[in-house]
Amino acid sequence: VQLVESGGGSVQPGGSLRLSCAASGFYIATSAITWVRQAPGKELEWVSTIYPGGSGSGIYADSVRGRFTVSRDNRENTVFLKMDSLESTDTGVYYCVKGLGGPRTVPRPLGQGTQVTVRS
């Protein structure tokens, strides 16, 4: 089982980025995938979880709801996190993790993550 994050970068406030989470060793169509992030000097924070199944619906932390959209491409075996209207508080390292997550259940990432920096 392996997950590789990519797509991070440096953007100005109000900008957008799309993160990718490429999976190998299992099928994302049958697995929940969770995005978490860690800002400098802060605890790991749950961001979003996409459920398995046909609709692939997602849930979001209050801090990103309405700005972030999680989706997946089963043919590419990849999960995406589209981030719009980025704010400086979104700065951090973003990780994807296999499994469920939530505000009080923040799974520990195993990968390297991808850095997102939002600054003027």
mmCIF file of N, CA and C in Angstrom:
data_model
loop_
_atom_site.group_PDB
_atom_site.id
_atom_site.type_symbol
_atom_site.label_atom_id
_atom_site.label_comp_id
_atom_site.label_asym_id
_atom_site.label_seq_id
_atom_site.Cartn_x
_atom_site.Cartn_y
_atom_site.Cartn_z
ATOM 1 N N VAL A 1 0.858 -1.190 0.000
ATOM 2 C CA VAL A 1 0.000 0.000 0.000
ATOM 3 C C VAL A 1 0.889 1.233 0.000
ATOM 4 N N GLN A 2 0.653 2.087 -0.967
ATOM 5 C CA GLN A 2 1.447 3.307 -1.041
ATOM 6 C C GLN A 2 0.589 4.450 -1.542
ATOM 7 N N LEU A 3 0.788 5.631 -0.957
ATOM 8 C CA LEU A 3 0.124 6.849 -1.383
ATOM 9 C C LEU A 3 1.184 7.917 -1.588
ATOM 10 N N VAL A 4 1.132 8.596 -2.725
ATOM 11 C CA VAL A 4 2.114 9.634 -3.036
ATOM 12 C C VAL A 4 1.384 10.935 -3.341
ATOM 13 N N GLU A 5 1.679 11.959 -2.536
ATOM 14 C CA GLU A 5 1.056 13.264 -2.702
ATOM 15 C C GLU A 5 1.879 14.137 -3.643
ATOM 16 N N SER A 6 1.187 15.004 -4.385
ATOM 17 C CA SER A 6 1.862 15.967 -5.251
ATOM 18 C C SER A 6 0.923 17.128 -5.522
ATOM 19 N N GLY A 7 1.450 18.168 -6.150
ATOM 20 C CA GLY A 7 0.626 19.290 -6.563
ATOM 21 C C GLY A 7 0.726 20.529 -5.694
ATOM 22 N N GLY A 8 1.495 20.448 -4.627
ATOM 23 C CA GLY A 8 1.645 21.618 -3.777
ATOM 24 C C GLY A 8 2.438 22.720 -4.452
ATOM 25 N N GLY A 9 2.500 23.859 -3.795
ATOM 26 C CA GLY A 9 3.244 24.979 -4.340
ATOM 27 C C GLY A 9 3.004 26.219 -3.518
ATOM 28 N N SER A 10 3.448 27.340 -4.062
ATOM 29 C CA SER A 10 3.295 28.619 -3.393
ATOM 30 C C SER A 10 2.340 29.488 -4.199
ATOM 31 N N VAL A 11 1.300 29.995 -3.542
ATOM 32 C CA VAL A 11 0.305 30.826 -4.203
ATOM 33 C C VAL A 11 -0.035 32.024 -3.325
ATOM 34 N N GLN A 12 -0.648 33.012 -3.957
ATOM 35 C CA GLN A 12 -1.106 34.180 -3.214
ATOM 36 C C GLN A 12 -2.478 33.900 -2.616
ATOM 37 N N PRO A 13 -2.848 34.633 -1.572
ATOM 38 C CA PRO A 13 -4.201 34.485 -1.016
ATOM 39 C C PRO A 13 -5.247 34.665 -2.104
ATOM 40 N N GLY A 14 -6.265 33.809 -2.054
ATOM 41 C CA GLY A 14 -7.286 33.837 -3.085
ATOM 42 C C GLY A 14 -7.005 32.908 -4.240
ATOM 43 N N GLY A 15 -5.803 32.365 -4.293
ATOM 44 C CA GLY A 15 -5.430 31.473 -5.382
ATOM 45 C C GLY A 15 -5.944 30.062 -5.195
ATOM 46 N N SER A 16 -5.585 29.209 -6.161
ATOM 47 C CA SER A 16 -6.069 27.812 -6.158
ATOM 48 C C SER A 16 -4.921 26.856 -6.410
ATOM 49 N N LEU A 17 -5.098 25.653 -5.888
ATOM 50 C CA LEU A 17 -4.189 24.547 -6.166
ATOM 51 C C LEU A 17 -5.003 23.266 -6.220
ATOM 52 N N ARG A 18 -4.502 22.287 -6.944
ATOM 53 C CA ARG A 18 -5.111 20.966 -6.925
ATOM 54 C C ARG A 18 -4.068 19.942 -6.523
ATOM 55 N N LEU A 19 -4.301 19.313 -5.400
ATOM 56 C CA LEU A 19 -3.400 18.276 -4.910
ATOM 57 C C LEU A 19 -3.838 16.915 -5.439
ATOM 58 N N SER A 20 -2.861 16.053 -5.662
ATOM 59 C CA SER A 20 -3.138 14.689 -6.111
ATOM 60 C C SER A 20 -2.596 13.695 -5.105
ATOM 61 N N CYS A 21 -3.279 12.572 -5.017
ATOM 62 C CA CYS A 21 -2.870 11.484 -4.126
ATOM 63 C C CYS A 21 -2.951 10.202 -4.954
ATOM 64 N N ALA A 22 -1.817 9.748 -5.453
ATOM 65 C CA ALA A 22 -1.772 8.561 -6.307
ATOM 66 C C ALA A 22 -1.588 7.313 -5.453
ATOM 67 N N ALA A 23 -2.488 6.370 -5.621
ATOM 68 C CA ALA A 23 -2.472 5.156 -4.804
ATOM 69 C C ALA A 23 -1.936 3.968 -5.596
ATOM 70 N N SER A 24 -1.270 3.084 -4.900
ATOM 71 C CA SER A 24 -0.837 1.815 -5.486
ATOM 72 C C SER A 24 -0.954 0.738 -4.420
ATOM 73 N N GLY A 25 -1.227 -0.479 -4.891
ATOM 74 C CA GLY A 25 -1.364 -1.595 -3.963
ATOM 75 C C GLY A 25 -2.777 -1.837 -3.467
ATOM 76 N N PHE A 26 -3.695 -0.947 -3.805
ATOM 77 C CA PHE A 26 -5.102 -1.118 -3.447
ATOM 78 C C PHE A 26 -5.931 -0.206 -4.352
ATOM 79 N N TYR A 27 -7.259 -0.409 -4.329
ATOM 80 C CA TYR A 27 -8.126 0.393 -5.186
ATOM 81 C C TYR A 27 -8.811 1.470 -4.362
ATOM 82 N N ILE A 28 -8.678 2.723 -4.797
ATOM 83 C CA ILE A 28 -9.298 3.821 -4.067
ATOM 84 C C ILE A 28 -10.813 3.749 -4.159
ATOM 85 N N ALA A 29 -11.341 3.086 -5.197
ATOM 86 C CA ALA A 29 -12.790 3.007 -5.343
ATOM 87 C C ALA A 29 -13.442 2.289 -4.164
ATOM 88 N N THR A 30 -12.713 1.442 -3.495
ATOM 89 C CA THR A 30 -13.264 0.668 -2.384
ATOM 90 C C THR A 30 -12.684 1.083 -1.033
ATOM 91 N N SER A 31 -12.026 2.230 -1.002
ATOM 92 C CA SER A 31 -11.400 2.690 0.237
ATOM 93 C C SER A 31 -11.732 4.148 0.507
ATOM 94 N N ALA A 32 -11.911 4.464 1.764
ATOM 95 C CA ALA A 32 -11.986 5.869 2.150
ATOM 96 C C ALA A 32 -10.573 6.439 2.122
ATOM 97 N N ILE A 33 -10.454 7.679 1.685
ATOM 98 C CA ILE A 33 -9.167 8.375 1.679
ATOM 99 C C ILE A 33 -9.353 9.697 2.415
ATOM 100 N N THR A 34 -8.434 9.978 3.292
ATOM 101 C CA THR A 34 -8.505 11.182 4.126
ATOM 102 C C THR A 34 -7.335 12.105 3.842
ATOM 103 N N TRP A 35 -7.612 13.393 3.774
ATOM 104 C CA TRP A 35 -6.566 14.420 3.688
ATOM 105 C C TRP A 35 -6.390 15.041 5.072
ATOM 106 N N VAL A 36 -5.145 15.172 5.469
ATOM 107 C CA VAL A 36 -4.804 15.872 6.701
ATOM 108 C C VAL A 36 -3.712 16.869 6.370
ATOM 109 N N ARG A 37 -3.495 17.816 7.251
ATOM 110 C CA ARG A 37 -2.443 18.809 7.032
ATOM 111 C C ARG A 37 -1.797 19.171 8.344
ATOM 112 N N GLN A 38 -0.591 19.689 8.253
ATOM 113 C CA GLN A 38 0.127 20.143 9.436
ATOM 114 C C GLN A 38 0.784 21.470 9.143
ATOM 115 N N ALA A 39 0.315 22.484 9.850
ATOM 116 C CA ALA A 39 0.896 23.818 9.730
ATOM 117 C C ALA A 39 2.142 23.885 10.605
ATOM 118 N N PRO A 40 3.053 24.795 10.295
ATOM 119 C CA PRO A 40 4.282 24.914 11.096
ATOM 120 C C PRO A 40 3.985 25.121 12.573
ATOM 121 N N GLY A 41 4.541 24.268 13.392
ATOM 122 C CA GLY A 41 4.380 24.415 14.835
ATOM 123 C C GLY A 41 3.031 23.998 15.390
ATOM 124 N N LYS A 42 2.192 23.388 14.552
ATOM 125 C CA LYS A 42 0.856 23.019 15.008
ATOM 126 C C LYS A 42 0.622 21.507 14.880
ATOM 127 N N GLU A 43 -0.463 21.074 15.509
ATOM 128 C CA GLU A 43 -0.823 19.661 15.453
ATOM 129 C C GLU A 43 -1.360 19.296 14.080
ATOM 130 N N LEU A 44 -1.345 18.012 13.816
ATOM 131 C CA LEU A 44 -1.951 17.491 12.597
ATOM 132 C C LEU A 44 -3.447 17.796 12.617
ATOM 133 N N GLU A 45 -4.001 18.217 11.492
ATOM 134 C CA GLU A 45 -5.399 18.628 11.402
ATOM 135 C C GLU A 45 -6.102 17.865 10.286
ATOM 136 N N TRP A 46 -7.269 17.338 10.596
ATOM 137 C CA TRP A 46 -8.071 16.676 9.575
ATOM 138 C C TRP A 46 -8.650 17.729 8.634
ATOM 139 N N VAL A 47 -8.653 17.439 7.320
ATOM 140 C CA VAL A 47 -9.147 18.372 6.315
ATOM 141 C C VAL A 47 -10.402 17.836 5.621
ATOM 142 N N SER A 48 -10.316 16.610 5.114
ATOM 143 C CA SER A 48 -11.426 16.077 4.334
ATOM 144 C C SER A 48 -11.292 14.569 4.216
ATOM 145 N N THR A 49 -12.422 13.900 4.040
ATOM 146 C CA THR A 49 -12.465 12.460 3.778
ATOM 147 C C THR A 49 -13.435 12.192 2.653
ATOM 148 N N ILE A 50 -13.010 11.362 1.715
ATOM 149 C CA ILE A 50 -13.901 10.915 0.652
ATOM 150 C C ILE A 50 -14.216 9.446 0.889
ATOM 151 N N TYR A 51 -15.512 9.131 0.783
ATOM 152 C CA TYR A 51 -15.963 7.777 1.042
ATOM 153 C C TYR A 51 -15.851 6.919 -0.203
ATOM 154 N N PRO A 52 -15.765 5.605 -0.016
ATOM 155 C CA PRO A 52 -15.771 4.712 -1.174
ATOM 156 C C PRO A 52 -17.185 4.598 -1.731
ATOM 157 N N GLY A 53 -17.310 3.950 -2.847
ATOM 158 C CA GLY A 53 -18.627 3.750 -3.414
ATOM 159 C C GLY A 53 -18.891 4.661 -4.594
ATOM 160 N N GLY A 54 -20.080 4.529 -5.132
ATOM 161 C CA GLY A 54 -20.400 5.202 -6.379
ATOM 162 C C GLY A 54 -20.353 6.710 -6.337
ATOM 163 N N SER A 55 -20.974 7.299 -5.332
ATOM 164 C CA SER A 55 -21.074 8.760 -5.314
ATOM 165 C C SER A 55 -19.764 9.426 -4.930
ATOM 166 N N GLY A 56 -18.951 8.731 -4.146
ATOM 167 C CA GLY A 56 -17.697 9.324 -3.723
ATOM 168 C C GLY A 56 -17.887 10.626 -2.976
ATOM 169 N N SER A 57 -18.890 10.685 -2.126
ATOM 170 C CA SER A 57 -19.157 11.924 -1.399
ATOM 171 C C SER A 57 -18.068 12.179 -0.376
ATOM 172 N N GLY A 58 -17.905 13.456 -0.052
ATOM 173 C CA GLY A 58 -16.864 13.827 0.881
ATOM 174 C C GLY A 58 -17.394 14.651 2.022
ATOM 175 N N ILE A 59 -16.624 14.689 3.101
ATOM 176 C CA ILE A 59 -16.929 15.557 4.232
ATOM 177 C C ILE A 59 -15.722 16.442 4.470
ATOM 178 N N TYR A 60 -15.964 17.600 5.100
ATOM 179 C CA TYR A 60 -14.932 18.613 5.204
ATOM 180 C C TYR A 60 -14.883 19.220 6.596
ATOM 181 N N ALA A 61 -13.690 19.644 6.964
ATOM 182 C CA ALA A 61 -13.537 20.435 8.175
ATOM 183 C C ALA A 61 -14.231 21.777 7.974
ATOM 184 N N ASP A 62 -14.716 22.356 9.058
ATOM 185 C CA ASP A 62 -15.397 23.645 8.976
ATOM 186 C C ASP A 62 -14.508 24.709 8.335
ATOM 187 N N SER A 63 -13.223 24.635 8.581
ATOM 188 C CA SER A 63 -12.293 25.666 8.113
ATOM 189 C C SER A 63 -12.107 25.659 6.594
ATOM 190 N N VAL A 64 -12.490 24.556 5.931
ATOM 191 C CA VAL A 64 -12.263 24.482 4.483
ATOM 192 C C VAL A 64 -13.552 24.250 3.695
ATOM 193 N N ARG A 65 -14.647 23.987 4.408
ATOM 194 C CA ARG A 65 -15.905 23.686 3.717
ATOM 195 C C ARG A 65 -16.316 24.869 2.851
ATOM 196 N N GLY A 66 -16.694 24.562 1.607
ATOM 197 C CA GLY A 66 -17.090 25.608 0.660
ATOM 198 C C GLY A 66 -15.932 26.115 -0.172
ATOM 199 N N ARG A 67 -14.701 25.802 0.227
ATOM 200 C CA ARG A 67 -13.520 26.235 -0.524
ATOM 201 C C ARG A 67 -12.761 25.054 -1.123
ATOM 202 N N PHE A 68 -12.795 23.917 -0.444
ATOM 203 C CA PHE A 68 -12.074 22.730 -0.898
ATOM 204 C C PHE A 68 -13.073 21.700 -1.429
ATOM 205 N N THR A 69 -12.638 20.947 -2.430
ATOM 206 C CA THR A 69 -13.463 19.881 -2.991
ATOM 207 C C THR A 69 -12.617 18.631 -3.188
ATOM 208 N N VAL A 70 -13.071 17.536 -2.596
ATOM 209 C CA VAL A 70 -12.355 16.265 -2.745
ATOM 210 C C VAL A 70 -13.056 15.429 -3.810
ATOM 211 N N SER A 71 -12.279 14.734 -4.610
ATOM 212 C CA SER A 71 -12.840 13.884 -5.665
ATOM 213 C C SER A 71 -11.865 12.764 -5.957
ATOM 214 N N ARG A 72 -12.265 11.848 -6.802
ATOM 215 C CA ARG A 72 -11.348 10.773 -7.166
ATOM 216 C C ARG A 72 -11.577 10.361 -8.605
ATOM 217 N N ASP A 73 -10.517 9.808 -9.192
ATOM 218 C CA ASP A 73 -10.577 9.246 -10.537
ATOM 219 C C ASP A 73 -10.193 7.775 -10.397
ATOM 220 N N ASN A 74 -11.190 6.910 -10.484
ATOM 221 C CA ASN A 74 -10.931 5.492 -10.262
ATOM 222 C C ASN A 74 -10.017 4.893 -11.330
ATOM 223 N N ARG A 75 -10.100 5.403 -12.548
ATOM 224 C CA ARG A 75 -9.249 4.851 -13.607
ATOM 225 C C ARG A 75 -7.783 5.171 -13.345
ATOM 226 N N GLU A 76 -7.534 6.354 -12.791
ATOM 227 C CA GLU A 76 -6.162 6.740 -12.463
ATOM 228 C C GLU A 76 -5.769 6.291 -11.065
ATOM 229 N N ASN A 77 -6.750 5.756 -10.318
ATOM 230 C CA ASN A 77 -6.507 5.347 -8.934
ATOM 231 C C ASN A 77 -5.909 6.496 -8.118
ATOM 232 N N THR A 78 -6.512 7.665 -8.304
ATOM 233 C CA THR A 78 -5.980 8.888 -7.712
ATOM 234 C C THR A 78 -7.113 9.696 -7.064
ATOM 235 N N VAL A 79 -6.817 10.274 -5.923
ATOM 236 C CA VAL A 79 -7.733 11.180 -5.241
ATOM 237 C C VAL A 79 -7.185 12.599 -5.374
ATOM 238 N N PHE A 80 -8.092 13.550 -5.548
ATOM 239 C CA PHE A 80 -7.702 14.947 -5.712
ATOM 240 C C PHE A 80 -8.296 15.803 -4.596
ATOM 241 N N LEU A 81 -7.614 16.880 -4.276
ATOM 242 C CA LEU A 81 -8.142 17.891 -3.372
ATOM 243 C C LEU A 81 -7.986 19.235 -4.077
ATOM 244 N N LYS A 82 -9.097 19.759 -4.579
ATOM 245 C CA LYS A 82 -9.085 21.074 -5.221
ATOM 246 C C LYS A 82 -9.291 22.121 -4.152
ATOM 247 N N MET A 83 -8.355 23.063 -4.080
ATOM 248 C CA MET A 83 -8.386 24.076 -3.048
ATOM 249 C C MET A 83 -8.525 25.445 -3.699
ATOM 250 N N ASP A 84 -9.624 26.106 -3.424
ATOM 251 C CA ASP A 84 -9.887 27.442 -3.952
ATOM 252 C C ASP A 84 -9.910 28.460 -2.819
ATOM 253 N N SER A 85 -9.845 29.723 -3.198
ATOM 254 C CA SER A 85 -9.889 30.819 -2.210
ATOM 255 C C SER A 85 -8.928 30.553 -1.056
ATOM 256 N N LEU A 86 -7.719 30.206 -1.394
ATOM 257 C CA LEU A 86 -6.748 29.842 -0.365
ATOM 258 C C LEU A 86 -6.430 31.025 0.540
ATOM 259 N N GLU A 87 -6.209 30.704 1.807
ATOM 260 C CA GLU A 87 -5.896 31.692 2.832
ATOM 261 C C GLU A 87 -4.544 31.350 3.445
ATOM 262 N N SER A 88 -3.948 32.313 4.102
ATOM 263 C CA SER A 88 -2.636 32.074 4.702
ATOM 264 C C SER A 88 -2.692 30.944 5.732
ATOM 265 N N THR A 89 -3.842 30.787 6.364
ATOM 266 C CA THR A 89 -4.007 29.718 7.364
ATOM 267 C C THR A 89 -4.066 28.331 6.747
ATOM 268 N N ASP A 90 -4.119 28.260 5.419
ATOM 269 C CA ASP A 90 -4.090 26.956 4.741
ATOM 270 C C ASP A 90 -2.656 26.463 4.521
ATOM 271 N N THR A 91 -1.690 27.287 4.839
ATOM 272 C CA THR A 91 -0.294 26.901 4.680
ATOM 273 C C THR A 91 0.044 25.694 5.539
ATOM 274 N N GLY A 92 0.752 24.736 4.946
ATOM 275 C CA GLY A 92 1.166 23.557 5.686
ATOM 276 C C GLY A 92 1.543 22.434 4.743
ATOM 277 N N VAL A 93 1.897 21.313 5.325
ATOM 278 C CA VAL A 93 2.174 20.109 4.549
ATOM 279 C C VAL A 93 0.903 19.270 4.519
ATOM 280 N N TYR A 94 0.487 18.881 3.337
ATOM 281 C CA TYR A 94 -0.737 18.122 3.150
ATOM 282 C C TYR A 94 -0.397 16.664 2.852
ATOM 283 N N TYR A 95 -1.124 15.786 3.519
ATOM 284 C CA TYR A 95 -0.924 14.345 3.362
ATOM 285 C C TYR A 95 -2.253 13.660 3.052
ATOM 286 N N CYS A 96 -2.183 12.570 2.325
ATOM 287 C CA CYS A 96 -3.353 11.728 2.169
ATOM 288 C C CYS A 96 -3.084 10.398 2.870
ATOM 289 N N VAL A 97 -4.146 9.850 3.430
ATOM 290 C CA VAL A 97 -4.040 8.648 4.245
ATOM 291 C C VAL A 97 -5.174 7.696 3.878
ATOM 292 N N LYS A 98 -4.898 6.434 3.813
ATOM 293 C CA LYS A 98 -5.945 5.439 3.545
ATOM 294 C C LYS A 98 -6.768 5.242 4.804
ATOM 295 N N GLY A 99 -8.077 5.415 4.669
ATOM 296 C CA GLY A 99 -8.971 5.190 5.790
ATOM 297 C C GLY A 99 -9.779 6.419 6.144
ATOM 298 N N LEU A 100 -10.632 6.237 7.159
ATOM 299 C CA LEU A 100 -11.533 7.304 7.583
ATOM 300 C C LEU A 100 -10.820 8.316 8.477
ATOM 301 N N GLY A 101 -11.429 9.485 8.555
ATOM 302 C CA GLY A 101 -10.918 10.511 9.444
ATOM 303 C C GLY A 101 -12.028 11.464 9.815
ATOM 304 N N GLY A 102 -11.760 12.342 10.750
ATOM 305 C CA GLY A 102 -12.741 13.308 11.201
ATOM 306 C C GLY A 102 -12.108 14.277 12.161
ATOM 307 N N PRO A 103 -12.907 15.215 12.688
ATOM 308 C CA PRO A 103 -12.347 16.243 13.579
ATOM 309 C C PRO A 103 -11.638 15.655 14.797
ATOM 310 N N ARG A 104 -12.133 14.517 15.295
ATOM 311 C CA ARG A 104 -11.524 13.922 16.487
ATOM 312 C C ARG A 104 -10.772 12.639 16.166
ATOM 313 N N THR A 105 -10.697 12.301 14.901
ATOM 314 C CA THR A 105 -9.986 11.089 14.469
ATOM 315 C C THR A 105 -9.078 11.475 13.326
ATOM 316 N N VAL A 106 -7.865 11.864 13.668
ATOM 317 C CA VAL A 106 -6.919 12.330 12.662
ATOM 318 C C VAL A 106 -5.891 11.229 12.427
ATOM 319 N N PRO A 107 -5.974 10.550 11.294
ATOM 320 C CA PRO A 107 -5.033 9.454 11.043
ATOM 321 C C PRO A 107 -3.623 9.978 10.816
ATOM 322 N N ARG A 108 -2.657 9.190 11.208
ATOM 323 C CA ARG A 108 -1.260 9.576 11.045
ATOM 324 C C ARG A 108 -0.786 9.247 9.642
ATOM 325 N N PRO A 109 -0.192 10.203 8.958
ATOM 326 C CA PRO A 109 0.267 9.935 7.589
ATOM 327 C C PRO A 109 1.576 9.156 7.576
ATOM 328 N N LEU A 110 1.777 8.461 6.455
ATOM 329 C CA LEU A 110 3.003 7.699 6.291
ATOM 330 C C LEU A 110 3.907 8.262 5.204
ATOM 331 N N GLY A 111 3.339 9.076 4.305
ATOM 332 C CA GLY A 111 4.078 9.577 3.169
ATOM 333 C C GLY A 111 4.827 10.859 3.462
ATOM 334 N N GLN A 112 5.363 11.454 2.394
ATOM 335 C CA GLN A 112 6.167 12.672 2.516
ATOM 336 C C GLN A 112 5.330 13.926 2.523
ATOM 337 N N GLY A 113 4.124 13.832 1.969
ATOM 338 C CA GLY A 113 3.275 14.999 1.893
ATOM 339 C C GLY A 113 3.706 15.951 0.794
ATOM 340 N N THR A 114 2.902 17.004 0.626
ATOM 341 C CA THR A 114 3.222 18.046 -0.345
ATOM 342 C C THR A 114 3.004 19.405 0.309
ATOM 343 N N GLN A 115 3.956 20.293 0.127
ATOM 344 C CA GLN A 115 3.942 21.595 0.806
ATOM 345 C C GLN A 115 3.044 22.584 0.074
ATOM 346 N N VAL A 116 2.175 23.226 0.830
ATOM 347 C CA VAL A 116 1.336 24.313 0.317
ATOM 348 C C VAL A 116 1.687 25.573 1.102
ATOM 349 N N THR A 117 2.028 26.633 0.387
ATOM 350 C CA THR A 117 2.363 27.906 1.014
ATOM 351 C C THR A 117 1.492 28.989 0.404
ATOM 352 N N VAL A 118 0.771 29.693 1.267
ATOM 353 C CA VAL A 118 -0.096 30.776 0.813
ATOM 354 C C VAL A 118 0.417 32.070 1.432
ATOM 355 N N ARG A 119 0.906 32.974 0.599
ATOM 356 C CA ARG A 119 1.443 34.232 1.114
ATOM 357 C C ARG A 119 1.405 35.285 0.020
ATOM 358 N N SER A 120 1.370 36.545 0.470
ATOM 359 C CA SER A 120 1.303 37.661 -0.483
ATOM 360 C C SER A 120 2.654 37.899 -1.132
#
